[in-house]
């Protein structure tokens, strides 16, 4: 992973492969952002006009390369857009800085070292720039050809993909300041786990299936002091986990339920996180149409987020107990697969008529939510790439939040917005519950087509223990990005919702959620 250091050195004196500065959209053209004063001086005070002549406007997402003048110790200056300049006495927002740092890090892939001279008004800004740079530098190259095989084919060993930026130095951040050091250490811990989740999401399903995912979670837990318990297929049968077994029975790779546990001696609250972990979703017998299967390795993004959040809580030594539940299965069509019309007896004892085997995520989550409820946590939050309907409703960059407690839903939404993750509170209309009535079982796994994302939330609500506060995050849109990278968001797995879950744990530890 990209290294990160702090330095009080001047922008004009530090040696690096490149120097990053900020440029904003001003009333009369681009303006140089704070932090770049020495760089502007090296351009005789004409950096803004030089940038304008090159077509730079300061818009968010822009990155303009220009040769450095003789007064600097770097060969290249990169000006990244910060969007509209703030009003006088106002600072740039953390998410603005996070995205700009991400753009710079992506632009500098292949470089060994870069100095970032972006506006840093306080600790929050330092952390934001650190996060953005470390997330923006991410690349997934595990499956690129080896150097030997590439040479024999006359190509490059990395398949043409550059290695991530080697080192980021944050100028204006003090390496001996405790608050500055703590901010960077938090950013490093968090981004390493987000990038671990991205790696899992990007791993092809022939290598990542329930058993191997469980092994990876076990290794991560051992490394960071998190207890891990894996319930295998035989134990799931004995325990009556009909949802997990029903979804996984069509695959040669049996399902797993993984329990993660982080505890703190001074903790007063416990939160349970439940993640959908469908390592590949073909739709089962209700097979997905062509064009909808190719990215279904990402259907375990919720479980990856939960693993990352629990390990992050341990690494940050938060004063809160956090349990994580990874509901892992592979949904495949075969002679043993669950059929539309089958009835499953869930871990809770409720029966579910399966009308569509492609509505499988709610089945594995239902078992895991019931099991998590038995431990009576103060709150349960489940995370899932659950419904295409949520993508239709909110687009590809925003996740939906549903809850049985309006105040809790509001808190989760506020936390998500605070950490820079787009989200929106969604209702659970009681009239939609009737559509899941079944003439055969206690409930069907499908209801009305319109409002399908809300129907899925209502289904999950049926399995939450009595009196337990619960929220459901449907991350189907932002979990996997198929377009060109932007900000600190790469193509492929994104790690959506992890920052929200970690901040929720921090708020709970601080007693800010009641």
Coordinates of N, CA and C in Angstrom, one line a residue, residues 314-394:
X314 N -11.3 -2.8 15.8 CA -10.3 -3.4 16.6 C -9.0 -2.6 16.4
X315 N -8.6 -2.3 15.2 CA -7.4 -1.5 15.0 C -7.4 -0.1 15.7
X316 N -8.6 0.5 15.7 CA -8.7 1.8 16.3 C -9.0 1.7 17.8
X317 N -9.1 0.5 18.3 CA -9.3 0.3 19.8 C -10.5 1.0 20.3
X318 N -11.6 1.0 19.6 CA -12.8 1.7 20.0 C -13.5 1.1 21.2
X319 N -14.0 1.9 22.1 CA -14.7 1.5 23.3 C -16.1 1.1 23.1
X320 N -16.3 0.1 22.3 CA -17.6 -0.5 21.9 C -17.4 -1.9 21.5
X321 N -18.4 -2.8 21.8 CA -18.3 -4.1 21.4 C -19.0 -4.2 20.0
X322 N -18.3 -4.9 19.1 CA -18.8 -5.0 17.7 C -18.8 -6.5 17.3
X323 N -19.9 -7.0 16.9 CA -20.0 -8.3 16.3 C -20.3 -8.2 14.8
X324 N -19.7 -9.0 14.0 CA -20.0 -9.0 12.6 C -20.4 -10.4 12.2
X325 N -21.4 -10.4 11.3 CA -22.0 -11.7 10.8 C -21.9 -11.7 9.3
X326 N -21.1 -12.6 8.7 CA -20.9 -12.7 7.3 C -21.8 -13.9 6.8
X327 N -22.8 -13.6 6.1 CA -23.7 -14.7 5.6 C -23.3 -15.0 4.2
X328 N -22.5 -16.1 4.1 CA -21.8 -16.5 2.8 C -22.4 -17.6 2.1
X329 N -22.7 -17.5 0.8 CA -23.2 -18.5 0.0 C -23.0 -18.2 -1.5
X330 N -23.0 -19.2 -2.3 CA -22.9 -19.0 -3.7 C -24.2 -19.5 -4.3
X331 N -24.9 -18.6 -5.1 CA -26.2 -18.9 -5.7 C -26.1 -19.4 -7.1
X332 N -26.2 -20.7 -7.3 CA -26.0 -21.4 -8.6 C -27.2 -22.2 -9.0
X333 N -27.4 -22.4 -10.3 CA -28.5 -23.3 -10.7 C -27.9 -24.7 -10.9
X334 N -28.6 -25.7 -10.5 CA -28.1 -27.1 -10.7 C -29.3 -28.0 -10.3
X335 N -29.1 -29.3 -10.4 CA -30.1 -30.3 -10.1 C -30.5 -30.3 -8.6
X336 N -29.6 -29.7 -7.8 CA -29.9 -29.6 -6.3 C -30.4 -28.3 -5.9
X337 N -30.4 -27.3 -6.8 CA -30.8 -25.9 -6.4 C -32.2 -25.8 -5.9
X338 N -32.4 -24.8 -5.1 CA -33.8 -24.4 -4.6 C -34.6 -24.0 -5.9
X339 N -35.8 -24.4 -5.9 CA -36.7 -24.1 -7.1 C -37.7 -23.0 -6.7
X340 N -38.2 -22.2 -7.6 CA -39.3 -21.3 -7.3 C -40.5 -22.2 -6.9
X341 N -41.1 -21.9 -5.8 CA -42.2 -22.7 -5.2 C -41.8 -23.5 -4.0
X342 N -40.5 -23.7 -3.8 CA -40.0 -24.4 -2.6 C -40.3 -23.6 -1.4
X343 N -40.4 -24.2 -0.3 CA -40.6 -23.6 1.0 C -39.4 -23.9 1.9
X344 N -38.8 -22.9 2.5 CA -37.6 -23.0 3.4 C -38.1 -22.7 4.8
X345 N -37.6 -23.5 5.7 CA -37.8 -23.2 7.1 C -36.5 -22.5 7.6
X346 N -36.7 -21.2 8.0 CA -35.6 -20.4 8.4 C -35.1 -20.7 9.8
X347 N -33.9 -20.1 10.1 CA -33.3 -20.3 11.5 C -34.3 -19.8 12.5
X348 N -35.1 -18.8 12.2 CA -36.1 -18.3 13.2 C -37.2 -19.2 13.4
X349 N -37.4 -20.2 12.5 CA -38.6 -21.1 12.6 C -39.7 -20.7 11.6
X350 N -39.6 -19.5 11.1 CA -40.6 -19.0 10.1 C -40.3 -19.8 8.8
X351 N -41.4 -20.0 8.0 CA -41.3 -20.6 6.7 C -41.4 -19.5 5.6
X352 N -40.6 -19.7 4.6 CA -40.6 -18.7 3.5 C -40.8 -19.5 2.1
X353 N -41.8 -19.0 1.4 CA -42.0 -19.6 0.1 C -41.2 -18.8 -0.9
X354 N -40.3 -19.5 -1.6 CA -39.4 -18.9 -2.5 C -40.1 -18.8 -3.9
X355 N -40.4 -17.5 -4.2 CA -41.1 -17.3 -5.5 C -40.1 -16.9 -6.6
X356 N -38.9 -16.5 -6.2 CA -37.8 -16.1 -7.1 C -36.5 -16.4 -6.4
X357 N -35.7 -17.3 -7.0 CA -34.4 -17.6 -6.4 C -33.4 -16.5 -6.5
X358 N -33.7 -15.5 -7.3 CA -32.8 -14.4 -7.5 C -33.0 -13.3 -6.4
X359 N -34.0 -13.6 -5.5 CA -34.2 -12.7 -4.3 C -33.6 -13.5 -3.2
X360 N -32.3 -13.8 -3.3 CA -31.7 -14.7 -2.4 C -31.0 -14.0 -1.2
X361 N -30.5 -12.8 -1.4 CA -29.8 -12.1 -0.4 C -30.6 -11.9 0.9
X362 N -31.9 -11.7 0.8 CA -32.7 -11.5 1.9 C -32.9 -12.8 2.7
X363 N -32.7 -13.9 2.0 CA -32.8 -15.2 2.7 C -31.6 -15.5 3.6
X364 N -30.4 -15.2 3.1 CA -29.2 -15.5 3.9 C -29.1 -14.4 5.0
X365 N -29.5 -13.2 4.7 CA -29.5 -12.1 5.7 C -30.5 -12.4 6.9
X366 N -31.7 -13.0 6.5 CA -32.7 -13.3 7.5 C -32.2 -14.2 8.6
X367 N -31.5 -15.3 8.1 CA -30.9 -16.2 9.1 C -29.8 -15.5 10.0
X368 N -29.0 -14.7 9.4 CA -27.9 -14.0 10.1 C -28.5 -13.0 11.1
X369 N -29.5 -12.2 10.6 CA -30.1 -11.2 11.5 C -30.8 -11.9 12.7
X370 N -31.5 -13.0 12.5 CA -32.1 -13.8 13.6 C -31.0 -14.2 14.6
X371 N -29.9 -14.8 14.1 CA -28.8 -15.2 14.9 C -28.2 -14.1 15.7
X372 N -28.0 -12.9 15.0 CA -27.4 -11.8 15.7 C -28.4 -11.3 16.8
X373 N -29.7 -11.3 16.5 CA -30.7 -10.9 17.5 C -30.7 -11.7 18.8
X374 N -30.3 -12.9 18.7 CA -30.2 -13.8 19.9 C -29.3 -13.2 21.0
X375 N -28.3 -12.5 20.5 CA -27.3 -11.9 21.5 C -27.7 -10.6 22.0
X376 N -28.9 -10.1 21.6 CA -29.5 -8.9 22.1 C -28.6 -7.7 22.1
X377 N -28.0 -7.3 20.9 CA -27.2 -6.1 20.8 C -28.1 -4.9 21.0
X378 N -27.4 -3.7 21.2 CA -28.1 -2.5 21.2 C -28.7 -2.0 19.9
X379 N -28.0 -2.5 18.8 CA -28.5 -2.1 17.5 C -27.9 -3.2 16.5
X380 N -28.7 -3.4 15.4 CA -28.2 -4.2 14.3 C -28.3 -3.4 13.0
X381 N -27.2 -3.4 12.3 CA -27.2 -2.8 11.0 C -26.8 -3.8 9.9
X382 N -27.6 -4.1 9.0 CA -27.2 -5.0 7.9 C -26.9 -4.2 6.6
X383 N -26.0 -4.8 5.9 CA -25.4 -4.1 4.7 C -25.5 -5.1 3.5
X384 N -26.1 -4.7 2.4 CA -26.3 -5.6 1.3 C -26.4 -4.9 0.0
X385 N -25.9 -5.6 -1.1 CA -26.2 -5.2 -2.4 C -27.5 -6.0 -2.7
X386 N -28.6 -5.4 -2.3 CA -29.8 -6.2 -2.2 C -30.7 -6.1 -3.4
X387 N -31.0 -4.9 -3.9 CA -32.0 -4.8 -4.9 C -31.7 -3.9 -6.1
X388 N -32.0 -4.3 -7.3 CA -31.8 -3.4 -8.4 C -32.8 -2.2 -8.3
X389 N -33.9 -2.5 -7.6 CA -34.9 -1.4 -7.4 C -34.3 -0.2 -6.7
X390 N -33.3 -0.4 -5.8 CA -32.7 0.7 -5.1 C -31.8 1.5 -6.0
X391 N -31.2 0.8 -7.0 CA -30.4 1.6 -8.0 C -31.3 2.4 -8.9
X392 N -32.5 1.9 -9.2 CA -33.5 2.6 -10.0 C -33.9 3.9 -9.2
X393 N -34.1 3.7 -7.9 CA -34.6 4.8 -7.1 C -33.5 5.9 -6.9
X394 N -32.3 5.4 -6.6 CA -31.3 6.4 -6.1 C -30.1 6.5 -6.9

